[in-house]
XYZ file of C-alpha atoms in Angstrom:
369
model
C 0.000 0.000 0.000
C 2.707 2.435 0.992
C 4.694 1.543 -2.138
C 1.755 2.280 -4.423
C 1.068 5.652 -2.820
C 4.764 6.421 -2.902
C 5.021 5.639 -6.597
C 2.028 7.833 -7.390
C 3.685 10.781 -5.660
C 7.083 10.165 -7.201
C 7.356 13.389 -9.142
C 6.808 15.607 -6.089
C 8.285 13.504 -3.295
C 10.942 15.050 -1.111
C 11.927 15.152 2.563
C 14.358 16.923 4.870
C 16.303 16.027 7.998
C 18.119 18.355 10.360
C 20.043 17.648 13.542
C 22.378 19.519 15.840
C 24.862 17.201 17.543
C 28.483 16.949 18.683
C 29.648 13.396 17.956
C 33.392 14.032 17.652
C 36.057 16.702 17.732
C 38.341 15.381 14.971
C 38.379 17.358 11.733
C 37.891 16.068 8.223
C 41.135 15.710 6.300
C 41.437 18.528 3.741
C 41.181 17.622 0.066
C 44.707 17.547 -1.341
C 45.901 18.053 -4.903
C 46.302 14.310 -5.444
C 44.300 12.081 -3.118
C 44.990 8.345 -3.314
C 41.231 7.780 -2.923
C 40.636 9.826 -6.079
C 43.140 7.636 -7.931
C 41.213 4.404 -7.239
C 40.561 3.539 -10.934
C 44.242 4.054 -11.809
C 45.472 1.972 -8.876
C 42.987 -0.737 -9.840
C 44.380 -0.733 -13.376
C 47.970 -1.033 -12.158
C 47.087 -4.301 -10.436
C 45.997 -5.849 -13.745
C 48.045 -4.117 -16.431
C 51.041 -1.836 -16.822
C 49.728 -0.123 -19.963
C 46.293 1.262 -20.755
C 44.810 3.631 -23.296
C 41.216 4.808 -22.901
C 40.976 5.485 -26.649
C 41.315 1.805 -27.555
C 38.051 0.000 -28.436
C 36.079 -2.039 -25.909
C 37.388 -5.402 -27.154
C 40.937 -4.312 -26.305
C 39.875 -3.767 -22.687
C 38.126 -7.119 -22.232
C 41.198 -9.081 -21.137
C 41.857 -6.590 -18.342
C 38.169 -6.688 -17.395
C 38.152 -10.501 -17.300
C 41.268 -10.629 -15.134
C 39.775 -8.027 -12.790
C 36.540 -10.000 -12.424
C 38.121 -13.398 -11.868
C 40.668 -11.998 -9.411
C 37.893 -10.441 -7.329
C 36.047 -13.764 -7.323
C 38.762 -16.405 -7.086
C 41.790 -14.725 -5.506
C 39.866 -13.205 -2.636
C 38.464 -14.133 0.750
C 35.083 -15.845 0.740
C 33.524 -12.767 2.329
C 35.231 -10.465 -0.170
C 34.087 -12.505 -3.165
C 30.542 -12.750 -1.809
C 30.403 -8.988 -1.233
C 31.650 -8.366 -4.791
C 28.983 -10.668 -6.273
C 26.284 -8.959 -4.208
C 27.496 -5.456 -5.029
C 27.172 -6.015 -8.772
C 24.352 -8.582 -8.810
C 26.509 -11.117 -10.677
C 24.973 -14.452 -11.661
C 27.675 -17.078 -12.165
C 27.221 -20.007 -14.538
C 30.579 -21.689 -15.130
C 32.693 -19.219 -17.086
C 29.662 -17.001 -17.765
C 29.119 -13.973 -15.523
C 25.775 -12.273 -16.037
C 24.994 -8.630 -15.169
C 22.118 -6.220 -15.517
C 22.945 -3.165 -17.637
C 23.227 -0.819 -14.643
C 25.329 -3.289 -12.627
C 27.723 -3.874 -15.521
C 28.179 -0.137 -16.029
C 29.033 0.280 -12.343
C 31.396 -2.726 -12.476
C 33.136 -1.358 -15.582
C 33.407 2.115 -14.082
C 35.057 0.797 -10.911
C 37.997 -0.369 -13.025
C 38.191 2.217 -15.801
C 36.532 5.289 -14.265
C 34.351 5.814 -17.357
C 31.000 4.468 -18.530
C 31.189 1.836 -21.298
C 29.589 2.365 -24.680
C 27.115 -0.505 -25.039
C 25.026 -1.498 -28.033
C 22.314 -4.164 -27.707
C 22.728 -7.432 -29.635
C 26.474 -7.147 -30.115
C 29.356 -9.414 -29.123
C 32.966 -8.409 -28.506
C 36.008 -10.677 -28.401
C 39.129 -10.011 -26.366
C 42.583 -10.063 -27.940
C 44.128 -12.977 -26.030
C 43.537 -16.441 -27.486
C 43.558 -19.659 -25.448
C 42.983 -23.333 -26.214
C 39.335 -24.326 -26.369
C 38.044 -26.852 -23.809
C 36.326 -28.906 -26.497
C 38.818 -28.861 -29.366
C 42.310 -27.919 -30.425
C 40.999 -24.627 -31.825
C 41.798 -21.331 -30.172
C 39.133 -19.155 -28.589
C 39.136 -15.653 -27.038
C 40.038 -15.622 -23.373
C 37.240 -13.134 -22.683
C 34.105 -12.225 -24.629
C 31.263 -9.818 -23.952
C 27.718 -10.464 -25.163
C 25.138 -7.695 -24.909
C 21.548 -8.878 -25.232
C 18.350 -6.872 -24.882
C 17.935 -8.035 -21.275
C 21.391 -8.695 -19.788
C 25.143 -8.564 -20.300
C 27.219 -11.752 -20.244
C 30.948 -11.590 -19.652
C 32.498 -14.953 -20.542
C 36.029 -15.214 -19.207
C 38.695 -17.832 -18.535
C 41.311 -15.229 -17.704
C 43.981 -16.126 -15.192
C 43.490 -14.098 -12.048
C 46.153 -11.682 -10.891
C 48.520 -12.605 -8.073
C 47.991 -9.499 -5.992
C 50.744 -8.355 -3.650
C 49.386 -6.752 -0.502
C 52.718 -5.350 0.753
C 52.446 -2.407 -1.625
C 51.922 1.307 -1.122
C 51.421 4.135 -3.593
C 52.188 7.827 -3.763
C 51.419 10.291 -6.540
C 52.204 13.809 -7.685
C 51.027 16.088 -10.458
C 53.861 16.747 -12.903
C 52.055 18.942 -15.427
C 48.701 20.630 -15.995
C 47.751 20.518 -19.665
C 44.526 22.510 -19.509
C 40.842 21.520 -19.610
C 41.205 19.536 -16.327
C 43.803 17.298 -17.975
C 46.844 16.397 -15.869
C 49.985 14.340 -16.087
C 50.539 12.399 -12.877
C 53.488 10.338 -11.746
C 52.642 7.334 -9.559
C 55.201 5.611 -7.347
C 54.709 1.974 -6.352
C 56.581 0.938 -3.193
C 57.197 -2.461 -1.652
C 56.634 -2.600 2.109
C 57.699 -6.233 2.483
C 60.864 -5.156 4.330
C 61.252 -2.668 7.154
C 62.347 0.031 4.724
C 60.056 0.981 1.835
C 61.588 0.331 -1.569
C 60.545 1.932 -4.835
C 59.458 -0.805 -7.275
C 57.910 0.867 -10.313
C 57.143 4.355 -11.545
C 54.169 5.001 -13.821
C 53.172 8.001 -15.896
C 49.456 8.619 -16.210
C 47.343 11.053 -18.157
C 44.146 11.763 -16.228
C 41.007 13.841 -16.521
C 39.940 15.433 -13.235
C 36.245 15.057 -12.503
C 34.617 16.202 -9.279
C 35.062 12.862 -7.547
C 38.000 11.168 -9.183
C 40.879 11.301 -11.629
C 39.702 9.338 -14.666
C 42.588 7.394 -16.246
C 43.096 8.155 -19.929
C 46.586 6.775 -20.472
C 48.878 4.645 -18.297
C 52.450 3.579 -19.056
C 55.720 2.708 -17.329
C 57.561 5.048 -19.695
C 57.416 8.818 -19.565
C 54.535 10.458 -21.395
C 55.978 13.185 -23.604
C 54.007 16.392 -24.056
C 55.444 16.849 -27.531
C 56.035 13.372 -28.965
C 52.489 12.195 -28.201
C 49.403 13.763 -29.755
C 47.235 14.495 -26.728
C 44.453 16.199 -28.692
C 42.030 13.202 -28.678
C 42.156 13.067 -24.878
C 40.684 16.545 -24.539
C 37.202 15.221 -25.376
C 34.596 16.056 -22.722
C 34.156 13.615 -19.842
C 31.275 11.155 -20.241
C 30.529 11.250 -16.528
C 27.114 12.973 -16.456
C 26.833 12.548 -12.676
C 29.721 14.953 -12.172
C 27.985 17.588 -14.275
C 24.776 17.128 -12.278
C 26.613 17.377 -8.967
C 28.355 20.531 -10.137
C 25.044 22.073 -11.246
C 23.354 21.293 -7.913
C 26.316 22.818 -6.067
C 26.108 25.944 -8.211
C 22.347 26.305 -7.634
C 22.718 25.816 -3.871
C 25.460 28.410 -3.621
C 23.543 30.873 -5.796
C 20.677 30.692 -3.287
C 23.052 31.099 -0.338
C 24.848 34.072 -1.893
C 21.483 35.750 -2.670
C 20.625 35.345 1.017
C 23.972 36.839 2.059
C 25.369 33.502 3.292
C 28.787 32.044 2.544
C 28.849 29.316 -0.188
C 29.244 25.646 0.714
C 32.311 23.594 -0.138
C 31.747 20.303 -1.983
C 33.390 17.536 0.027
C 34.614 14.376 -1.724
C 33.981 11.947 1.156
C 30.585 13.442 1.934
C 29.586 13.194 -1.725
C 30.500 9.497 -1.727
C 28.112 8.973 1.212
C 25.347 10.979 -0.492
C 25.786 8.930 -3.673
C 25.619 5.694 -1.683
C 22.382 6.907 -0.051
C 20.763 7.763 -3.418
C 21.835 4.419 -4.891
C 20.597 2.581 -1.789
C 17.141 4.205 -2.070
C 16.941 3.280 -5.750
C 18.120 -0.310 -5.347
C 15.981 -1.046 -2.271
C 12.936 0.933 -3.436
C 12.375 3.092 -0.387
C 12.233 6.804 0.291
C 13.253 7.767 3.800
C 16.010 9.350 5.856
C 16.223 6.001 7.647
C 18.008 3.507 5.388
C 17.283 -0.218 5.879
C 20.918 -0.800 4.914
C 22.804 1.991 6.681
C 20.388 3.392 9.277
C 19.988 7.102 10.030
C 22.102 9.887 8.491
C 24.124 10.002 11.713
C 24.765 6.252 11.571
C 25.874 6.566 7.946
C 28.325 9.312 8.884
C 29.798 7.120 11.602
C 29.930 4.047 9.338
C 31.893 5.954 6.690
C 34.190 7.680 9.220
C 32.964 11.204 8.545
C 33.907 13.118 11.679
C 34.535 16.619 12.945
C 31.018 17.982 12.386
C 28.594 19.402 14.950
C 25.577 19.971 12.711
C 24.100 17.758 10.010
C 21.144 17.985 7.662
C 19.829 15.906 4.788
C 17.493 16.673 1.882
C 16.194 13.848 -0.294
C 13.940 13.825 -3.335
C 12.641 11.395 -5.924
C 11.299 11.683 -9.441
C 12.683 15.047 -10.533
C 14.530 14.706 -13.818
C 17.052 17.530 -13.566
C 18.815 19.759 -11.022
C 16.612 22.791 -11.744
C 13.323 21.053 -10.921
C 14.558 19.301 -7.791
C 16.071 22.546 -6.476
C 12.821 24.404 -7.205
C 10.910 21.813 -5.146
C 13.383 21.955 -2.280
C 13.322 25.763 -2.216
C 9.493 25.680 -2.191
C 9.539 23.677 1.044
C 10.358 25.543 4.248
C 12.265 22.610 5.820
C 14.386 21.923 2.748
C 15.012 25.603 2.147
C 16.146 25.931 5.769
C 18.756 23.227 5.215
C 20.007 24.836 2.008
C 20.279 28.261 3.625
C 21.489 27.300 7.104
C 24.403 29.570 7.876
C 26.077 27.049 10.203
C 26.640 24.559 7.382
C 30.048 24.643 5.699
C 30.241 21.512 3.513
C 27.876 19.602 1.244
C 27.769 16.154 -0.340
C 25.520 15.480 -3.344
C 24.256 12.157 -4.686
C 22.090 11.234 -7.663
C 20.847 7.839 -8.891
C 19.615 8.319 -12.431
C 17.398 5.300 -13.158
C 14.545 6.541 -10.959
C 15.916 9.984 -10.105
C 16.777 9.709 -6.421
C 18.497 12.824 -5.070
C 20.425 13.354 -1.830
C 22.016 16.416 -0.262
C 23.988 16.024 2.979
C 24.995 19.193 4.820
C 27.439 19.472 7.706
C 28.899 22.233 9.827
C 32.499 21.747 10.852
C 33.834 22.512 14.327
C 36.788 24.484 13.050
C 34.784 26.579 10.625
C 31.968 28.000 12.760
């Protein structure tokens, strides 16, 4: 009954949450120029390949994708493998790994940082050939079949032998314009008491709001002059980042009009807001109380967000763009109060696009108020 009423009100559904509390005194770590968390796709890639080029076609990426999948499943703890299967809704049938479209996109993006280009009723073959199980003929190690209802990744790739005594550091070596950077990544072995440099990588990355998207990875130096970098200046395909940026701009426009300081977008807080929006979409609920993560305060504690003394949350469902959801929030006194609360200093923004679930999380920091 509740679900039916909820669905009928989808286009105008929104809610707010506000709390004043003092859970901790520790401050959030400031966002640095190169955060290892923001390099997650690149560090994932390094575990499975030493060279990568985002401009290569999908079939050239399949062997890396197959190795990534099978490593997560078969060179992992039981709990880790089970969590990975659950996270991406994978159905396993021998060497066939079946995904929904949205789950496969999320799985692909975890490794490469970009959305895949998928066309229904197509099949792609990886480059590596192996001996067939049923004959002496060779077959692709990994194939991808896209049907009108699911995506099937067929892979017999050998899983990677991951080394856990490894640390990474990174630095920006050059800014090329249009949010394009050259980054040098240092891989260290921590097997002995003294850290030892193992490998140095050069990477070309595109900076989005939440991550550095890998465009090119190599163990040799990337030359600004010898390599034509023009194709890499294409716009990012990450529409979520554009939406987050637009929401942030609209929020701060309202705050500035009211004579209030603008909010700072926080990377960690945005991850939590995105998880909340995705959780509402996947579990088909609309509430500040998540059946998975609990209350907003519990979520903050679970994801180690500390240092705040005020927190608020706005959620909405059904609005198809930032302008309409912001108009609805600003038309509601409770939501408007959250957006314009002077004590707030940071914001996290999440958006799940299949059914248009929106989340804003606001916090006020101890050191800033």
